[in-house]
Amino acid sequence: MLVKNLLPAFAAIGSAAAQAGVCKGTTVNSQADASQLASCRTIKGNLIVGPQSGAAIDISGPEQITGDFRVEDNGQITTLTSTSLQSVGGQFRLNNVTGLNTVDLGKLTTVQSIYWVAATRLDTLTLGPLTKAETIRISDTFLNTLDGFALKSVGSFKIDNNRRLQKYTSQLTDLSDELVIQANGIDLEVDLSNLNWIANMAIANVTKFSVPSLQVVNGSAKFDSNYFTSFSAPNLTKTETGDISFVGNGFLKNMTFPKLTQIAGGLLIANNTGLDRITFFPKLQKISGAVKLRGNFTEIQFPSLNNVKGAFDVSSTANIRKSCDKLSESAPRSQGGNGDIEGVFSCTADNKQANDDTDGSTSDSGNVDGTDGSTDGENSASGVVLNAALFGLVAVAGLASAL
């Protein structure tokens, strides 16, 4: 009798649990499996779509996945949809899903991270839009837009090898780790109009890059092999710990840094063959690393520069003797200057190989205009010191000077 009376109670408890809509993490191997989740509101754990799932998977019903949402090594799936999913507490991972062409998650706004790699046919994307994520990696997809992303803050954002991606406009205001954009569509235009603070950025193979509001780079800003003709950072005032470098940007003709006063690392400008003048640092006062300039420059000016902790190494294919003479006034006292430059000063003109030298090493021979400031008469084009140590060793030099 007691058992008979308890059965309805247990049934009621089970019903209440079902109504609460909390389900354990699971693996979906078919649409039939996915349909069984329709009554769930929360999936506690990971939701995995198996490699033999079939072509179309609809995960409608669940609103939240507390763990990861993963689809990996699946060549069958073509469409992934949900009319209900709003958040993923872990990683949203699409990896090696070479048949997937459509992701339609129109209510998804929050994830911990995104990792989409080798979704080579993915060309249709609908998100909530996405407003919260800590890290994002999108690589080797067929996407031509990232309109589903409406993030204002993110840690790491890496976009690479998306060959159809031609435009990326973002409302990001700060990025706490790194922004990496490289090897996407050849005409890619990047507009980060609201970005005012970033930790690090590495930009390559971009046709247009806009950061009109950027004020501070905490680490380094590196631009390699881009296609833009001009670059402007009208509000950038400083880098707090790192370098600024422009290497191999063959179409670059002009740059403007009207408010930049301090570079906490080094400055490297090399093999930007269309850039014939370096006159765009009117307020730059201090460089805590080394300076290396290589190119076809006819004129070089740093009117406000009064302290360089490392070496200052310049070489041009053109006649820059007047610039060399002016710059040499700031050379170390041991080289006859006023000591504003603390490392070795070298400046050479008419060096046909100037654009071939794009690494981080600097001359240690102290040449000025092709003549050696020391007594050994070596040509400055051949004298170099250790590589990436260029920027890193400056910290040691700074420490030594402080002791």
Short mmCIF file of C-alpha atoms in Angstrom, two decimals, residues 13-308:
data_model
loop_
_atom_site.label_atom_id
_atom_site.label_comp_id
_atom_site.label_asym_id
_atom_site.label_seq_id
_atom_site.Cartn_x
_atom_site.Cartn_y
_atom_site.Cartn_z
CA ILE A 13 9.08 14.49 -8.90
CA GLY A 14 10.12 13.19 -12.31
CA SER A 15 7.62 15.46 -13.98
CA ALA A 16 8.94 18.46 -12.07
CA ALA A 17 12.49 17.64 -13.13
CA ALA A 18 11.42 17.37 -16.73
CA GLN A 19 9.61 20.68 -16.49
CA ALA A 20 12.72 22.27 -15.02
CA GLY A 21 14.28 21.32 -18.34
CA VAL A 22 17.77 20.44 -17.12
CA CYS A 23 19.45 17.70 -19.14
CA LYS A 24 22.87 16.14 -18.92
CA GLY A 25 25.50 16.73 -21.57
CA THR A 26 25.24 14.29 -24.42
CA THR A 27 26.35 13.34 -27.92
CA VAL A 28 23.97 13.82 -30.83
CA ASN A 29 24.46 11.26 -33.58
CA SER A 30 21.30 11.97 -35.58
CA GLN A 31 18.40 14.38 -35.84
CA ALA A 32 16.37 11.89 -33.80
CA ASP A 33 18.85 12.36 -30.96
CA ALA A 34 18.63 16.14 -31.35
CA SER A 35 14.83 16.08 -31.24
CA GLN A 36 14.93 14.36 -27.85
CA LEU A 37 16.47 17.55 -26.45
CA ALA A 38 13.45 19.66 -27.40
CA SER A 39 12.09 19.68 -23.84
CA CYS A 40 15.44 20.71 -22.34
CA ARG A 41 16.09 24.34 -21.48
CA THR A 42 19.57 23.83 -20.08
CA ILE A 43 22.15 21.25 -21.09
CA LYS A 44 24.47 20.82 -18.14
CA GLY A 45 27.79 19.79 -19.63
CA ASN A 46 28.99 19.44 -23.20
CA LEU A 47 26.82 19.01 -26.27
CA ILE A 48 28.69 17.15 -28.99
CA VAL A 49 27.50 16.48 -32.50
CA GLY A 50 29.03 13.16 -33.54
CA PRO A 51 30.96 12.59 -36.78
CA GLN A 52 28.14 10.48 -38.33
CA SER A 53 25.30 12.86 -37.53
CA GLY A 54 23.84 13.23 -41.00
CA ALA A 55 23.37 16.38 -43.06
CA ALA A 56 21.03 18.58 -41.00
CA ILE A 57 21.02 19.00 -37.24
CA ASP A 58 18.48 21.22 -35.46
CA ILE A 59 19.13 21.75 -31.75
CA SER A 60 15.96 23.72 -31.04
CA GLY A 61 14.70 23.61 -27.46
CA PRO A 62 17.79 24.20 -25.31
CA GLU A 63 18.52 27.83 -24.43
CA GLN A 64 21.77 27.25 -22.61
CA ILE A 65 24.73 24.86 -22.83
CA THR A 66 26.89 25.16 -19.72
CA GLY A 67 29.87 23.38 -21.28
CA ASP A 68 31.19 23.16 -24.85
CA PHE A 69 29.19 22.94 -28.06
CA ARG A 70 31.35 20.91 -30.42
CA VAL A 71 31.13 19.62 -33.97
CA GLU A 72 34.39 18.02 -35.09
CA ASP A 73 35.74 15.75 -37.82
CA ASN A 74 32.34 15.60 -39.43
CA GLY A 75 32.19 15.55 -43.22
CA GLN A 76 28.45 14.86 -43.37
CA ILE A 77 26.84 17.83 -41.67
CA THR A 78 25.79 20.69 -43.96
CA THR A 79 23.40 22.66 -41.75
CA LEU A 80 23.49 23.44 -38.02
CA THR A 81 20.49 25.31 -36.62
CA SER A 82 18.69 26.25 -33.42
CA THR A 83 15.80 28.63 -32.84
CA SER A 84 16.37 28.71 -29.08
CA LEU A 85 20.07 28.55 -28.14
CA GLN A 86 21.21 31.75 -26.43
CA SER A 87 24.45 30.95 -24.61
CA VAL A 88 27.36 28.52 -24.54
CA GLY A 89 29.32 28.50 -21.29
CA GLY A 90 32.36 26.86 -22.85
CA GLN A 91 33.79 26.70 -26.35
CA PHE A 92 31.71 26.76 -29.51
CA ARG A 93 33.91 24.57 -31.67
CA LEU A 94 33.58 23.81 -35.37
CA ASN A 95 36.67 21.91 -36.45
CA ASN A 96 37.23 20.01 -39.68
CA VAL A 97 33.60 20.24 -40.77
CA THR A 98 34.29 20.43 -44.48
CA GLY A 99 30.69 20.04 -45.64
CA LEU A 100 29.10 22.57 -43.30
CA ASN A 101 27.76 25.54 -45.25
CA THR A 102 25.10 27.02 -42.94
CA VAL A 103 25.10 27.96 -39.25
CA ASP A 104 21.79 29.51 -38.20
CA LEU A 105 21.72 30.31 -34.47
CA GLY A 106 19.64 33.45 -34.51
CA LYS A 107 19.39 33.83 -30.73
CA LEU A 108 22.99 33.04 -29.76
CA THR A 109 24.51 36.08 -28.04
CA THR A 110 27.02 34.69 -25.53
CA VAL A 111 29.89 32.18 -25.68
CA GLN A 112 33.05 31.71 -23.68
CA SER A 113 35.08 31.18 -26.84
CA ILE A 114 34.79 30.42 -30.53
CA TYR A 115 37.09 28.09 -32.41
CA TRP A 116 36.12 27.63 -36.04
CA VAL A 117 38.86 26.03 -38.10
CA ALA A 118 38.57 24.21 -41.43
CA ALA A 119 34.89 24.89 -42.01
CA THR A 120 35.88 25.30 -45.63
CA ARG A 121 32.37 25.64 -47.10
CA LEU A 122 30.80 27.75 -44.38
CA ASP A 123 29.36 30.75 -46.19
CA THR A 124 26.06 31.45 -44.42
CA LEU A 125 26.16 32.60 -40.82
CA THR A 126 23.38 33.91 -38.58
CA LEU A 127 24.01 34.76 -34.95
CA GLY A 128 22.01 36.69 -32.33
CA PRO A 129 24.25 38.74 -32.96
CA LEU A 130 27.08 37.62 -30.70
CA THR A 131 27.82 40.25 -28.04
CA LYS A 132 29.99 38.38 -25.50
CA ALA A 133 33.07 36.21 -26.02
CA GLU A 134 36.53 35.99 -24.48
CA THR A 135 38.47 34.50 -27.39
CA ILE A 136 37.70 34.00 -31.07
CA ARG A 137 39.56 32.08 -33.76
CA ILE A 138 38.09 31.92 -37.27
CA SER A 139 40.31 30.21 -39.82
CA ASP A 140 39.88 28.62 -43.23
CA THR A 141 36.20 29.27 -43.78
CA PHE A 142 34.24 30.44 -46.83
CA LEU A 143 32.70 33.43 -45.04
CA ASN A 144 32.63 36.78 -46.81
CA THR A 145 31.35 38.74 -43.81
CA LEU A 146 31.40 38.64 -40.02
CA ASP A 147 28.20 40.63 -39.56
CA GLY A 148 26.98 38.23 -36.86
CA PHE A 149 29.57 39.59 -34.42
CA ALA A 150 28.67 42.68 -32.37
CA LEU A 151 31.35 42.50 -29.68
CA LYS A 152 32.55 45.57 -27.83
CA SER A 153 35.22 43.83 -25.79
CA VAL A 154 37.18 40.64 -26.37
CA GLY A 155 40.43 39.06 -25.25
CA SER A 156 41.91 37.46 -28.37
CA PHE A 157 40.54 37.75 -31.91
CA LYS A 158 42.28 35.83 -34.70
CA ILE A 159 40.99 35.89 -38.27
CA ASP A 160 43.08 34.12 -40.89
CA ASN A 161 42.89 32.23 -44.18
CA ASN A 162 39.28 33.16 -44.90
CA ARG A 163 39.82 33.72 -48.61
CA ARG A 164 36.42 35.28 -49.34
CA LEU A 165 36.41 37.71 -46.43
CA GLN A 166 36.54 41.20 -47.93
CA LYS A 167 35.14 43.44 -45.22
CA TYR A 168 35.20 43.44 -41.44
CA THR A 169 33.54 46.27 -39.54
CA SER A 170 33.56 46.00 -35.76
CA GLN A 171 32.23 47.93 -32.78
CA LEU A 172 35.11 46.74 -30.58
CA THR A 173 36.33 49.34 -28.09
CA ASP A 174 39.08 47.34 -26.38
CA LEU A 175 40.97 44.11 -26.94
CA SER A 176 42.88 42.75 -23.96
CA ASP A 177 45.18 40.16 -25.54
CA GLU A 178 45.75 40.27 -29.30
CA LEU A 179 44.22 40.96 -32.68
CA VAL A 180 45.61 38.89 -35.53
CA ILE A 181 44.34 39.38 -39.08
CA GLN A 182 46.23 37.76 -41.95
CA ALA A 183 45.91 35.83 -45.22
CA ASN A 184 42.23 36.57 -45.81
CA GLY A 185 40.59 38.00 -48.94
CA ILE A 186 43.00 40.07 -51.00
CA ASP A 187 40.71 43.12 -50.86
CA LEU A 188 39.94 42.91 -47.14
CA GLU A 189 38.98 46.22 -45.55
CA VAL A 190 39.05 46.40 -41.76
CA ASP A 191 37.19 49.16 -39.94
CA LEU A 192 37.71 49.38 -36.17
CA SER A 193 36.33 52.87 -35.74
CA ASN A 194 35.54 52.52 -32.02
CA LEU A 195 38.71 50.77 -30.90
CA ASN A 196 40.57 52.93 -28.37
CA TRP A 197 42.79 50.42 -26.51
CA ILE A 198 44.45 47.22 -27.63
CA ALA A 199 47.08 44.94 -26.13
CA ASN A 200 48.75 43.68 -29.33
CA MET A 201 47.99 43.58 -33.02
CA ALA A 202 49.54 41.80 -36.00
CA ILE A 203 48.01 42.80 -39.33
CA ALA A 204 48.96 41.32 -42.72
CA ASN A 205 47.53 41.15 -46.25
CA VAL A 206 44.93 43.86 -45.64
CA THR A 207 43.90 46.49 -48.22
CA LYS A 208 42.50 49.03 -45.77
CA PHE A 209 42.90 49.32 -42.01
CA SER A 210 41.13 52.03 -40.03
CA VAL A 211 41.68 52.81 -36.33
CA PRO A 212 40.68 56.48 -35.98
CA SER A 213 39.95 56.27 -32.23
CA LEU A 214 42.92 54.17 -31.11
CA GLN A 215 44.77 55.89 -28.27
CA VAL A 216 47.00 53.28 -26.65
CA VAL A 217 48.71 50.07 -27.75
CA ASN A 218 49.73 48.24 -24.60
CA GLY A 219 52.10 45.86 -26.37
CA SER A 220 53.15 45.86 -30.02
CA ALA A 221 51.61 46.86 -33.34
CA LYS A 222 53.02 45.03 -36.36
CA PHE A 223 52.02 45.52 -39.99
CA ASP A 224 53.56 43.18 -42.57
CA SER A 225 52.89 42.67 -46.30
CA ASN A 226 49.74 44.77 -46.48
CA TYR A 227 48.25 46.42 -49.56
CA PHE A 228 47.09 49.75 -48.16
CA THR A 229 48.56 52.96 -49.59
CA SER A 230 48.22 54.99 -46.41
CA PHE A 231 48.01 54.41 -42.68
CA SER A 232 46.75 56.79 -40.04
CA ALA A 233 46.56 56.59 -36.26
CA PRO A 234 45.36 60.14 -35.55
CA ASN A 235 44.81 59.63 -31.82
CA LEU A 236 47.51 57.12 -30.90
CA THR A 237 49.65 58.55 -28.11
CA LYS A 238 51.91 55.68 -27.02
CA THR A 239 52.80 52.04 -26.78
CA GLU A 240 53.14 51.02 -23.16
CA THR A 241 55.48 48.02 -23.47
CA GLY A 242 56.05 47.09 -27.10
CA ASP A 243 57.15 47.91 -30.62
CA ILE A 244 55.79 49.49 -33.77
CA SER A 245 56.83 47.89 -37.05
CA PHE A 246 55.96 48.22 -40.73
CA VAL A 247 57.71 45.69 -42.97
CA GLY A 248 57.14 44.83 -46.62
CA ASN A 249 54.08 46.98 -47.23
CA GLY A 250 54.86 47.59 -50.88
CA PHE A 251 52.02 50.00 -51.67
CA LEU A 252 52.43 52.19 -48.59
CA LYS A 253 53.16 55.81 -49.46
CA ASN A 254 52.15 57.80 -46.43
CA MET A 255 51.64 57.44 -42.68
CA THR A 256 50.44 59.84 -40.00
CA PHE A 257 51.00 59.66 -36.24
CA PRO A 258 50.27 63.25 -35.17
CA LYS A 259 49.91 62.55 -31.42
CA LEU A 260 52.39 59.73 -30.85
CA THR A 261 54.87 60.74 -28.15
CA GLN A 262 56.34 57.49 -26.84
CA ILE A 263 57.23 54.01 -28.08
CA ALA A 264 58.10 51.75 -25.16
CA GLY A 265 59.76 49.20 -27.42
CA GLY A 266 61.47 49.60 -30.77
CA LEU A 267 60.62 51.16 -34.13
CA LEU A 268 61.14 49.12 -37.29
CA ILE A 269 60.26 50.47 -40.75
CA ALA A 270 61.72 48.39 -43.57
CA ASN A 271 61.18 47.50 -47.23
CA ASN A 272 58.10 49.64 -47.75
CA THR A 273 59.30 50.54 -51.22
CA GLY A 274 56.73 53.25 -51.95
CA LEU A 275 57.48 55.18 -48.76
CA ASP A 276 59.94 57.93 -49.66
CA ARG A 277 59.82 60.07 -46.51
CA ILE A 278 59.72 59.52 -42.78
CA THR A 279 58.31 62.81 -41.59
CA PHE A 280 55.20 61.58 -39.82
CA PHE A 281 56.31 61.53 -36.17
CA PRO A 282 56.11 65.24 -35.31
CA LYS A 283 55.67 64.74 -31.54
CA LEU A 284 57.57 61.51 -30.93
CA GLN A 285 59.91 62.19 -28.01
CA LYS A 286 61.06 58.86 -26.61
CA ILE A 287 61.82 55.39 -27.98
CA SER A 288 62.77 52.93 -25.26
CA GLY A 289 64.00 50.37 -27.76
CA ALA A 290 66.09 50.52 -30.90
CA VAL A 291 65.31 52.19 -34.22
CA LYS A 292 65.87 50.53 -37.56
CA LEU A 293 64.86 52.22 -40.82
CA ARG A 294 65.40 50.63 -44.24
CA GLY A 295 63.97 51.82 -47.54
CA ASN A 296 63.98 54.31 -50.40
CA PHE A 297 63.76 57.37 -48.17
CA THR A 298 64.91 60.76 -49.41
CA GLU A 299 64.17 62.54 -46.14
CA ILE A 300 64.00 61.51 -42.48
CA GLN A 301 62.88 63.78 -39.66
CA PHE A 302 62.25 63.28 -35.95
CA PRO A 303 61.85 66.90 -34.81
CA SER A 304 60.85 66.16 -31.20
CA LEU A 305 62.89 63.03 -30.49
CA ASN A 306 65.15 63.51 -27.48
CA ASN A 307 65.79 60.01 -26.15
CA VAL A 308 66.48 56.65 -27.81
#
